[in-house]
PDB file of C-alpha atoms in Angstrom:
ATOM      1  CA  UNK A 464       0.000   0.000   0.000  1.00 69.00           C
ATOM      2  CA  UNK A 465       3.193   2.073  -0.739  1.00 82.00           C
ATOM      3  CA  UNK A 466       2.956   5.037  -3.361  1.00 86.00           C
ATOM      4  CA  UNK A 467       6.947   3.993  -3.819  1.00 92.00           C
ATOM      5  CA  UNK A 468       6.187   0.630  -4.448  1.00 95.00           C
ATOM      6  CA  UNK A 469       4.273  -0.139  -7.569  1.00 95.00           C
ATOM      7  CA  UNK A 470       4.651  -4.094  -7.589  1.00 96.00           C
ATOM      8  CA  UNK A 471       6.078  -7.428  -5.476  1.00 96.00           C
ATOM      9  CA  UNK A 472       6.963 -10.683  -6.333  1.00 97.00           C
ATOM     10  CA  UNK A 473       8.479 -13.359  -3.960  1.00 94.00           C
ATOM     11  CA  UNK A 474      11.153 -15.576  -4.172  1.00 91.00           C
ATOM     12  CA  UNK A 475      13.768 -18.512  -3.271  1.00 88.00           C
ATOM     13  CA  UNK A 476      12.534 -21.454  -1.599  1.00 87.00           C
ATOM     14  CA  UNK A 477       9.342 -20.150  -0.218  1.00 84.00           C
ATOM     15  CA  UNK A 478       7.927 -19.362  -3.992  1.00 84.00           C
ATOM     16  CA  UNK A 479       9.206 -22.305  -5.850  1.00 86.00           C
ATOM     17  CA  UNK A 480       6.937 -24.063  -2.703  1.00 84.00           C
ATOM     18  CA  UNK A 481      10.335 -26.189  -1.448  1.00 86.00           C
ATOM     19  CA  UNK A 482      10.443 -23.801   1.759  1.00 78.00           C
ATOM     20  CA  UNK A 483      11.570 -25.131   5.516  1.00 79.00           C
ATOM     21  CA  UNK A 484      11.688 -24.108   8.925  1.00 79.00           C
ATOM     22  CA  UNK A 485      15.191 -21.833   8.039  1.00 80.00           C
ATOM     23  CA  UNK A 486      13.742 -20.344   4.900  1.00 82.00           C
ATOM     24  CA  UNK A 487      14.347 -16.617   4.720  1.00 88.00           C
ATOM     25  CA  UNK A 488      12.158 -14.596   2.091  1.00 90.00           C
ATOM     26  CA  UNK A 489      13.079 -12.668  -0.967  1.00 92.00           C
ATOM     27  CA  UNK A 490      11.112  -9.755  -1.332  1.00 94.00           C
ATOM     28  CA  UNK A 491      11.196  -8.160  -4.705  1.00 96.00           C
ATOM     29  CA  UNK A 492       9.989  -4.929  -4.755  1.00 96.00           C
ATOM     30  CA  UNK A 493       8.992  -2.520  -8.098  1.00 97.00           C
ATOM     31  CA  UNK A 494       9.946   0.530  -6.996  1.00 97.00           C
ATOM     32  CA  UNK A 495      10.426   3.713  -9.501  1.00 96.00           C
ATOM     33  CA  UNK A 496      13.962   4.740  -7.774  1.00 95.00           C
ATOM     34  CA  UNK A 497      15.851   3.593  -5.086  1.00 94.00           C
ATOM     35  CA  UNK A 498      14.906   3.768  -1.649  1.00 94.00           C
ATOM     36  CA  UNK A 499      16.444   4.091   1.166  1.00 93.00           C
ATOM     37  CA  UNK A 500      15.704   0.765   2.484  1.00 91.00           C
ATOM     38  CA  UNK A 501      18.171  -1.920   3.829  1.00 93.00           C
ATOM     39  CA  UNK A 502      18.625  -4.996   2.659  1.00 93.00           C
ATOM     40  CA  UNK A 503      18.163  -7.018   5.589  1.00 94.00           C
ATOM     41  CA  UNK A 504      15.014  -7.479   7.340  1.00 91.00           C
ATOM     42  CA  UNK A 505      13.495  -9.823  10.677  1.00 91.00           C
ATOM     43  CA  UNK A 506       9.547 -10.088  10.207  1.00 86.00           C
ATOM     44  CA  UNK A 507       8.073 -12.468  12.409  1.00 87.00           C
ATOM     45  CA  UNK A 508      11.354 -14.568  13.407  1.00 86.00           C
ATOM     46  CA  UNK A 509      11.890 -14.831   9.728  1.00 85.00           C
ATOM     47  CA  UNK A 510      14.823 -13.520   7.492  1.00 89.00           C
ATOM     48  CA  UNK A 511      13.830 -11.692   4.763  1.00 92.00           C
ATOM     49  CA  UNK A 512      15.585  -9.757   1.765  1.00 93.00           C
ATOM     50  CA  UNK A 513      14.221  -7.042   0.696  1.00 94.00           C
ATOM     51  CA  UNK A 514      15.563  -6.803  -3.256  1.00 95.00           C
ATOM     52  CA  UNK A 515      14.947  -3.477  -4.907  1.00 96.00           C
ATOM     53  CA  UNK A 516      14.158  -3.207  -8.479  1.00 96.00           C
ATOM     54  CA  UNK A 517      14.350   0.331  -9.733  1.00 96.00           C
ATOM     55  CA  UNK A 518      12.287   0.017 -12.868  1.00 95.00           C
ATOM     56  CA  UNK A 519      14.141   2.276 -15.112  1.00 95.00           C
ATOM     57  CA  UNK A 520      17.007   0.173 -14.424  1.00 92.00           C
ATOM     58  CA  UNK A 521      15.228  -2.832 -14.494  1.00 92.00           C
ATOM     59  CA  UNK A 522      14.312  -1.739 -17.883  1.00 93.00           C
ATOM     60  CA  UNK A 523      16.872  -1.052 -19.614  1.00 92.00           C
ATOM     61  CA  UNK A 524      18.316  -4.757 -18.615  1.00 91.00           C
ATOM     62  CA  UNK A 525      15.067  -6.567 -20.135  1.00 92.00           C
ATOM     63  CA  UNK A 526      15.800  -4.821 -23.283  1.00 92.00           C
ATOM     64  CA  UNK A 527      19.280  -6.247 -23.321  1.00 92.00           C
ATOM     65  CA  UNK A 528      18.045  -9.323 -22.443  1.00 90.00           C
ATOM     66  CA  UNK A 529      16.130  -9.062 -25.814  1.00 87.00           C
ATOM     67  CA  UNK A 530      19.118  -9.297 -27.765  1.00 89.00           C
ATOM     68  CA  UNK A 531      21.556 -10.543 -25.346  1.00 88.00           C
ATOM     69  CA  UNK A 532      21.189 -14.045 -23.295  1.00 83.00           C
ATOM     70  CA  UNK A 533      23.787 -13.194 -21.264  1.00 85.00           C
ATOM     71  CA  UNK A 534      22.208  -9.773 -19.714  1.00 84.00           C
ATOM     72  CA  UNK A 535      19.859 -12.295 -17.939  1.00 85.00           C
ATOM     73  CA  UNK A 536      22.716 -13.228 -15.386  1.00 85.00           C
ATOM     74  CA  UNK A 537      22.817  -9.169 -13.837  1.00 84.00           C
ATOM     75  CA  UNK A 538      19.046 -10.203 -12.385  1.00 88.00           C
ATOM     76  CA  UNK A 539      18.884 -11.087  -8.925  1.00 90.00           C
ATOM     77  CA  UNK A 540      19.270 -14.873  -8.573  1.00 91.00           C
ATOM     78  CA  UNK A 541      17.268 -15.023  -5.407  1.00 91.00           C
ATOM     79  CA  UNK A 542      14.132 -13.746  -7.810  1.00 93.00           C
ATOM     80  CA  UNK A 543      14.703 -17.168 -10.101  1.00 92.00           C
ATOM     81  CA  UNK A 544      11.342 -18.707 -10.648  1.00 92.00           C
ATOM     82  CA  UNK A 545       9.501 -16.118  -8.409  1.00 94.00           C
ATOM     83  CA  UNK A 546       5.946 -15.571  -7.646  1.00 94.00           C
ATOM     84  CA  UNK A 547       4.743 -12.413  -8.630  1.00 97.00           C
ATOM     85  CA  UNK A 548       2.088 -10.968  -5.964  1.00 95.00           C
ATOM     86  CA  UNK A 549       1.279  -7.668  -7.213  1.00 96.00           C
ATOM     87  CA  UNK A 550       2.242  -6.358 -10.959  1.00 96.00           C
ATOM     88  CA  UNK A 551      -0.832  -3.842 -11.468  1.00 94.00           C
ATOM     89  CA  UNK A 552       1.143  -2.934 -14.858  1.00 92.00           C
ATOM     90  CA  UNK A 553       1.982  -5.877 -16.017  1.00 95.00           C
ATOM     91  CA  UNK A 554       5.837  -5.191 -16.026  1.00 95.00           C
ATOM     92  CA  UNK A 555       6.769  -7.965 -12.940  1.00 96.00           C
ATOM     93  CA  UNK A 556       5.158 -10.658 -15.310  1.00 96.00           C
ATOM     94  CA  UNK A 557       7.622  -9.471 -18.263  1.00 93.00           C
ATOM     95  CA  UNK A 558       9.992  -9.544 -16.009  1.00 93.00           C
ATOM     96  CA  UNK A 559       9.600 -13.249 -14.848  1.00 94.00           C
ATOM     97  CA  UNK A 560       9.072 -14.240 -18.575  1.00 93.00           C
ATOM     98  CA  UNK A 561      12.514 -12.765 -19.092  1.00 90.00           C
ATOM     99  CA  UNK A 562      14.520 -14.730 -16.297  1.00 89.00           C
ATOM    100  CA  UNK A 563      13.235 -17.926 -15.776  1.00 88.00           C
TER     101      UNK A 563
END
């Protein structure tokens, strides 16, 4: 319900459903421009990751990916077959295409 986040997917273990009692959570978040938001986060007991994805940024790497396999490896492995859990514009779901 953040005006500086405009989409969320979730990934690792927890949304490729293999997730245990040590599972941390990767937190993708869609976010127009940095934020000044660390990394590291304790919800609940639970690690989680909070991975920002400036979406001019992000961008500009899916349209190298286009043309270029390789650009693929610069996204954030811990967002490999994620679950995307908000993408009001669509642009999480190209993203996901894209990677996995």
């Amino acid at each position: 319900k953040r005006s500086d986040v405009t989409g969320v997917v979730i990934g690792g273990s927890i949304a490729r459903k293999q997730d245990w009692q040590h599972s941390d959570v990767e937190l993708g978040i869609l976010v127009p421009q940095r934020l000044d938001l660390s990394y590291f986060h304790i919800i609940d007991g639970r690690g989680v990751e909070a991975i920002q994805l400036a979406q001019p940024e992000l961008e500009q790497r899916l349209a190298q990916a286009e043309t270029d396999d390789e650009a693929v490896a610069a996204f954030p492995i811990q967002l490999y077959q994620c679950r995307v859990v908000s993408d009001p514009t669509g642009f999480l779901a190209r993203f996901k295409h894209t990677f996995d």
